[in-house]
Short mmCIF file of C-alpha atoms in Angstrom, two decimals:
data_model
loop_
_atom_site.label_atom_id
_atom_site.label_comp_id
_atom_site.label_asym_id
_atom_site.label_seq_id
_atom_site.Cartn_x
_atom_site.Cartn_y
_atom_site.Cartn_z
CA UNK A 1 25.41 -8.09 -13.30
CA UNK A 2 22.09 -6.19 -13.07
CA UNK A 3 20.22 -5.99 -10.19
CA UNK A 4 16.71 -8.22 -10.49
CA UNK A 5 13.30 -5.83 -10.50
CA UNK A 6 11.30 -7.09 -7.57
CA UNK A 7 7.39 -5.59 -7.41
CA UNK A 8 6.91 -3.89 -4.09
CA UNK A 9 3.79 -2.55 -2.76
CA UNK A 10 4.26 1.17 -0.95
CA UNK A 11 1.26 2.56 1.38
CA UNK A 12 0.81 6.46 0.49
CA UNK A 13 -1.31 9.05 0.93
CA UNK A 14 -3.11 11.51 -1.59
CA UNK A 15 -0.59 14.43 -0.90
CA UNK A 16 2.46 11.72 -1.23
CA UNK A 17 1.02 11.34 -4.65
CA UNK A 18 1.06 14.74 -5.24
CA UNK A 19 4.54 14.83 -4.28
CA UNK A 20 5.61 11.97 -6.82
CA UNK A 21 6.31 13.65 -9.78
CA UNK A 22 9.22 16.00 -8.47
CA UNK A 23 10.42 14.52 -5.26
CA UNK A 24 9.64 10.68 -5.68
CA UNK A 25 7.74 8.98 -2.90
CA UNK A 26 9.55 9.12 -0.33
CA UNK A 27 8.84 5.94 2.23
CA UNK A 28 10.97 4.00 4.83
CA UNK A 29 8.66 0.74 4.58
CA UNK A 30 6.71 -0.91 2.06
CA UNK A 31 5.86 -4.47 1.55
CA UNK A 32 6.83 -7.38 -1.12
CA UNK A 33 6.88 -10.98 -1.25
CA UNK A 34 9.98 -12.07 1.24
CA UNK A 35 11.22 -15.03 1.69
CA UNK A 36 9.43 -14.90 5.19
CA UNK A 37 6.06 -14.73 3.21
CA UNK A 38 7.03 -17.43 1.11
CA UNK A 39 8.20 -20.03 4.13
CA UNK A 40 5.05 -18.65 6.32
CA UNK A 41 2.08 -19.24 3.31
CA UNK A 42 3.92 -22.14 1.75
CA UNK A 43 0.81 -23.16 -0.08
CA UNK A 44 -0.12 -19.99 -1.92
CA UNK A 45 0.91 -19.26 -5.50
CA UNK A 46 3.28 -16.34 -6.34
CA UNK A 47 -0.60 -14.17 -7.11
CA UNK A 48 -1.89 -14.87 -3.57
CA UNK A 49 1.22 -14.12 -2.11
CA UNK A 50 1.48 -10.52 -3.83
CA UNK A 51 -2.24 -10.33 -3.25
CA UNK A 52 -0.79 -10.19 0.74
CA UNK A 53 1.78 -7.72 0.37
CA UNK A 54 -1.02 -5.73 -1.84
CA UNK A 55 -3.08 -6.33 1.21
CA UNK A 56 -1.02 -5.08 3.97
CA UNK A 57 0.51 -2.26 2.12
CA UNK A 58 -3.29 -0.59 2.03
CA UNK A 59 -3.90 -1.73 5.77
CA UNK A 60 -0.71 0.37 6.12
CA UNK A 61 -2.07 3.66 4.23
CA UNK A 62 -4.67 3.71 7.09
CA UNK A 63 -1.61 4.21 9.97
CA UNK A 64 -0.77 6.87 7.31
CA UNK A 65 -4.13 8.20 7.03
CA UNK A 66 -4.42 8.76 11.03
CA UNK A 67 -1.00 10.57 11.23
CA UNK A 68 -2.04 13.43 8.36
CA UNK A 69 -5.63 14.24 9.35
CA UNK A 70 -5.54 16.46 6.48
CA UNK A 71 -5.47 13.93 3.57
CA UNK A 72 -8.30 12.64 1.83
CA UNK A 73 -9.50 9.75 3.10
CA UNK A 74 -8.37 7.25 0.48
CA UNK A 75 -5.82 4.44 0.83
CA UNK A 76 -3.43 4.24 -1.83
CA UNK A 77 -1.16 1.86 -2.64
CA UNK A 78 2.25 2.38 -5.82
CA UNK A 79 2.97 -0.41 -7.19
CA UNK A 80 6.98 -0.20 -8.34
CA UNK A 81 9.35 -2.01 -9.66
CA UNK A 82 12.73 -1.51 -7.75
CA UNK A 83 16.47 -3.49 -8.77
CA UNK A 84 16.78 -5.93 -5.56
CA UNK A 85 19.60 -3.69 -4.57
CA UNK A 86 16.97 -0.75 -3.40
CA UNK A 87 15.45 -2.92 -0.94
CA UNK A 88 16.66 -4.02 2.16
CA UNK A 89 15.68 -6.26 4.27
CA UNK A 90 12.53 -6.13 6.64
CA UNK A 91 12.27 -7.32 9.87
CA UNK A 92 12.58 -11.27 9.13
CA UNK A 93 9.54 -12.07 11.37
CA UNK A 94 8.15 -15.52 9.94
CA UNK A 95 4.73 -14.57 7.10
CA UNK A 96 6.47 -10.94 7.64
CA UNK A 97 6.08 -8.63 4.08
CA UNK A 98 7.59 -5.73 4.75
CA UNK A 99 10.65 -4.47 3.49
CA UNK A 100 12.91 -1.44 3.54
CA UNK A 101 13.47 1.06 0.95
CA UNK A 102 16.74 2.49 0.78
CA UNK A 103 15.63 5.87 -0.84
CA UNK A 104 12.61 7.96 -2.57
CA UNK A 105 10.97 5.81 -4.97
CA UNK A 106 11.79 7.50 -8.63
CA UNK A 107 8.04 8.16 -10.55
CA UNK A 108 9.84 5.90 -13.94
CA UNK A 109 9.74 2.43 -11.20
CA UNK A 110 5.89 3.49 -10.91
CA UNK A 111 3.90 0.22 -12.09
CA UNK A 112 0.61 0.71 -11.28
CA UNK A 113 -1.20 3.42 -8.49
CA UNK A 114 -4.62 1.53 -6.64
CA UNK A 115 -6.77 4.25 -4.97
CA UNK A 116 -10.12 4.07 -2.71
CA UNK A 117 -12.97 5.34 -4.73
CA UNK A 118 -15.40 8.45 -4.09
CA UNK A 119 -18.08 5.76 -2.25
CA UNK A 120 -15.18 4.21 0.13
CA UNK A 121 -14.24 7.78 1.81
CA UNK A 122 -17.24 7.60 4.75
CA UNK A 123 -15.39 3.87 6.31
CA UNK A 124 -11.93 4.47 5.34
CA UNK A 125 -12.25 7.54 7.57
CA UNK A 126 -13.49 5.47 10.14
CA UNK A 127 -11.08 2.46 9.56
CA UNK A 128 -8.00 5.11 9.97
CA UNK A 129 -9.87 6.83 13.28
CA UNK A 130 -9.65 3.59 14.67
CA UNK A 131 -6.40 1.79 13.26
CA UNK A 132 -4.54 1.94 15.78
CA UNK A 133 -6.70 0.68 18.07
CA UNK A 134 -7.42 -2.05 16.59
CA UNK A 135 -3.79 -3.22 15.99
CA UNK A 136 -3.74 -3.16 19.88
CA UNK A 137 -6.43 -5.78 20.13
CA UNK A 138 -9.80 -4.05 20.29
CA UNK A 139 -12.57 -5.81 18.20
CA UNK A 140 -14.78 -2.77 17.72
CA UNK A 141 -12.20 -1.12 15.91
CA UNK A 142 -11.23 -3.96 14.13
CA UNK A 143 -14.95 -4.75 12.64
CA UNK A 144 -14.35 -1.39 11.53
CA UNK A 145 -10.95 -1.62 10.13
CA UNK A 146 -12.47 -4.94 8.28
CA UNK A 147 -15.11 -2.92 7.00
CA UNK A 148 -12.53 -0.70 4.82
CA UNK A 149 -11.60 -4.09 3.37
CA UNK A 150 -14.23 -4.57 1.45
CA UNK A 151 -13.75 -2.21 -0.51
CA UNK A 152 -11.24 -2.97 -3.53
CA UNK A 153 -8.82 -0.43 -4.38
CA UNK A 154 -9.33 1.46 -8.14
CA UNK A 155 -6.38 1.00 -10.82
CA UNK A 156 -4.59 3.89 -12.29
CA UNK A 157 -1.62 4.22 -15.33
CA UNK A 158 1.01 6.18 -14.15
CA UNK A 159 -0.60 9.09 -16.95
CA UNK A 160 -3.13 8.95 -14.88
CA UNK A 161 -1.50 10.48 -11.81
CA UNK A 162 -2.62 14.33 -12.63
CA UNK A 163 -5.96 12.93 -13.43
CA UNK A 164 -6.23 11.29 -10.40
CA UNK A 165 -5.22 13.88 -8.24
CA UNK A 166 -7.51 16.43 -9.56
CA UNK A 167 -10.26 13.77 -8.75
CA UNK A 168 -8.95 12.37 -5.58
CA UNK A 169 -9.27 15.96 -3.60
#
Protein backbone atom coordinates (compact mmCIF):
# COMPACT_ATOMS: atom_id res chain seq x y z
CA UNK A 1 0.00 0.00 0.00
CA UNK A 2 1.33 3.47 -0.92
CA UNK A 3 1.32 6.14 1.24
CA UNK A 4 -1.46 9.03 0.11
CA UNK A 5 0.34 12.58 -1.11
CA UNK A 6 -1.14 15.17 1.18
CA UNK A 7 -0.29 19.12 0.04
CA UNK A 8 1.41 20.83 2.92
CA UNK A 9 2.26 24.38 3.15
CA UNK A 10 6.07 25.03 4.70
CA UNK A 11 7.03 28.77 5.91
CA UNK A 12 10.77 29.49 4.61
CA UNK A 13 12.99 32.00 4.18
CA UNK A 14 15.03 33.28 1.05
CA UNK A 15 18.35 31.55 2.21
CA UNK A 16 16.17 28.18 3.02
CA UNK A 17 15.44 28.43 -0.63
CA UNK A 18 18.78 28.71 -1.46
CA UNK A 19 19.47 25.74 0.48
CA UNK A 20 16.74 23.54 -1.38
CA UNK A 21 18.41 22.22 -4.12
CA UNK A 22 21.25 20.22 -2.21
CA UNK A 23 20.10 19.87 1.32
CA UNK A 24 16.18 19.91 1.01
CA UNK A 25 14.28 22.31 3.23
CA UNK A 26 14.81 21.40 6.20
CA UNK A 27 11.64 22.39 8.70
CA UNK A 28 10.17 20.91 11.96
CA UNK A 29 6.57 22.52 11.30
CA UNK A 30 4.54 23.35 8.46
CA UNK A 31 0.86 23.47 8.03
CA UNK A 32 -1.93 21.32 6.01
CA UNK A 33 -5.48 20.70 6.20
CA UNK A 34 -5.96 18.39 9.58
CA UNK A 35 -8.65 16.93 10.63
CA UNK A 36 -8.70 19.70 13.41
CA UNK A 37 -9.15 22.29 10.51
CA UNK A 38 -11.73 20.34 9.03
CA UNK A 39 -13.99 19.78 12.47
CA UNK A 40 -13.08 23.62 13.50
CA UNK A 41 -14.25 25.41 9.80
CA UNK A 42 -16.86 22.77 9.10
CA UNK A 43 -18.44 24.98 6.53
CA UNK A 44 -15.54 25.76 4.23
CA UNK A 45 -14.77 23.80 1.07
CA UNK A 46 -11.54 21.75 0.73
CA UNK A 47 -10.06 25.48 -1.33
CA UNK A 48 -10.84 27.66 1.71
CA UNK A 49 -9.54 25.30 3.97
CA UNK A 50 -6.01 25.05 2.10
CA UNK A 51 -6.41 28.76 1.54
CA UNK A 52 -5.90 28.64 5.75
CA UNK A 53 -3.05 26.47 5.96
CA UNK A 54 -1.63 28.72 2.86
CA UNK A 55 -2.45 31.50 5.20
CA UNK A 56 -0.78 30.59 8.33
CA UNK A 57 2.18 28.99 6.80
CA UNK A 58 3.21 32.79 5.44
CA UNK A 59 2.11 34.34 8.91
CA UNK A 60 4.72 31.76 10.02
CA UNK A 61 7.67 32.93 7.55
CA UNK A 62 7.40 36.27 9.49
CA UNK A 63 8.48 34.34 13.09
CA UNK A 64 11.16 33.13 10.59
CA UNK A 65 11.90 36.40 9.22
CA UNK A 66 12.55 37.97 12.89
CA UNK A 67 14.90 35.08 13.95
CA UNK A 68 17.45 35.60 10.67
CA UNK A 69 17.69 39.40 10.48
CA UNK A 70 19.80 38.76 7.58
CA UNK A 71 17.21 37.44 5.05
CA UNK A 72 15.42 39.38 2.66
CA UNK A 73 12.41 40.47 3.76
CA UNK A 74 10.04 38.24 1.80
CA UNK A 75 7.71 35.53 3.13
CA UNK A 76 7.81 32.44 1.32
CA UNK A 77 5.81 29.71 1.42
CA UNK A 78 6.77 25.61 -0.63
CA UNK A 79 4.09 24.11 -1.48
CA UNK A 80 4.92 20.01 -1.41
CA UNK A 81 3.47 17.11 -1.81
CA UNK A 82 4.59 14.59 0.97
CA UNK A 83 3.22 10.46 1.28
CA UNK A 84 0.98 10.80 4.62
CA UNK A 85 3.68 8.79 6.21
CA UNK A 86 6.19 12.04 6.30
CA UNK A 87 3.89 13.91 8.37
CA UNK A 88 3.10 13.56 11.77
CA UNK A 89 0.81 14.80 13.67
CA UNK A 90 0.51 18.51 14.98
CA UNK A 91 -0.60 19.57 18.08
CA UNK A 92 -4.47 18.48 17.80
CA UNK A 93 -5.68 21.91 19.09
CA UNK A 94 -9.36 22.27 17.60
CA UNK A 95 -9.08 24.76 13.80
CA UNK A 96 -5.20 23.82 14.53
CA UNK A 97 -3.11 23.43 10.84
CA UNK A 98 0.02 22.63 11.69
CA UNK A 99 1.72 19.55 11.29
CA UNK A 100 5.08 17.89 11.76
CA UNK A 101 7.54 16.93 9.26
CA UNK A 102 9.49 14.01 9.94
CA UNK A 103 12.58 15.05 7.79
CA UNK A 104 14.08 17.68 5.08
CA UNK A 105 11.62 18.16 2.48
CA UNK A 106 13.29 16.52 -0.90
CA UNK A 107 13.25 19.56 -3.89
CA UNK A 108 11.21 16.49 -6.39
CA UNK A 109 7.86 16.92 -3.52
CA UNK A 110 8.29 20.79 -4.48
CA UNK A 111 4.69 21.82 -5.93
CA UNK A 112 4.66 25.23 -6.17
CA UNK A 113 7.14 28.18 -4.28
CA UNK A 114 4.78 31.70 -3.39
CA UNK A 115 7.16 34.63 -2.66
CA UNK A 116 6.51 38.44 -1.49
CA UNK A 117 7.22 40.69 -4.36
CA UNK A 118 9.91 43.62 -4.73
CA UNK A 119 6.88 46.32 -3.55
CA UNK A 120 5.92 44.09 -0.30
CA UNK A 121 9.65 44.24 1.29
CA UNK A 122 9.08 47.94 3.20
CA UNK A 123 5.76 46.13 5.55
CA UNK A 124 6.88 42.67 5.60
CA UNK A 125 9.93 44.10 7.37
CA UNK A 126 7.78 45.75 9.62
CA UNK A 127 5.19 42.87 10.03
CA UNK A 128 8.32 40.48 11.13
CA UNK A 129 9.83 43.51 13.57
CA UNK A 130 6.72 43.25 15.22
CA UNK A 131 5.43 39.50 15.00
CA UNK A 132 5.97 38.54 17.94
CA UNK A 133 4.45 41.10 19.58
CA UNK A 134 1.59 40.92 18.18
CA UNK A 135 1.02 37.15 18.79
CA UNK A 136 1.21 38.31 22.50
CA UNK A 137 -1.80 40.53 22.15
CA UNK A 138 -0.64 44.00 21.16
CA UNK A 139 -2.91 45.71 18.49
CA UNK A 140 -0.29 48.08 17.14
CA UNK A 141 1.70 45.35 16.04
CA UNK A 142 -1.00 43.47 14.87
CA UNK A 143 -2.45 46.40 12.41
CA UNK A 144 0.93 45.99 11.26
CA UNK A 145 1.21 42.33 10.96
CA UNK A 146 -2.38 42.70 9.02
CA UNK A 147 -0.86 45.09 6.85
CA UNK A 148 1.67 42.32 5.36
CA UNK A 149 -1.57 40.51 4.53
CA UNK A 150 -2.54 42.32 1.97
CA UNK A 151 -0.20 41.61 0.05
CA UNK A 152 -0.65 38.21 -2.01
CA UNK A 153 2.23 36.05 -2.31
CA UNK A 154 3.88 35.65 -6.20
CA UNK A 155 3.82 31.99 -7.83
CA UNK A 156 6.91 30.28 -8.94
CA UNK A 157 7.61 26.60 -10.98
CA UNK A 158 10.02 24.77 -9.23
CA UNK A 159 12.53 25.85 -12.62
CA UNK A 160 12.04 28.85 -11.39
CA UNK A 161 13.93 28.48 -8.12
CA UNK A 162 17.52 29.85 -9.54
CA UNK A 163 15.56 32.54 -11.19
CA UNK A 164 14.00 33.48 -8.25
CA UNK A 165 16.80 33.57 -6.10
CA UNK A 166 18.89 35.69 -8.25
CA UNK A 167 15.84 38.14 -8.07
CA UNK A 168 14.79 37.67 -4.56
CA UNK A 169 18.34 39.10 -3.07
Amino acid sequence: MTDELVRVYVPATVPMLARLREEGLAAEQAHAVTPALREWYAEGDEEELEYVAFTRAAQDALHLLRADPTAPRRRVVVSVDLPSGAIGRGDGELGSSTVALTGAVPVGAVAAIHVDGADAVEEIGAAADVVAEAAAGDPDAQFTVDGAEDHELEWYDVTELDQLLRAAD
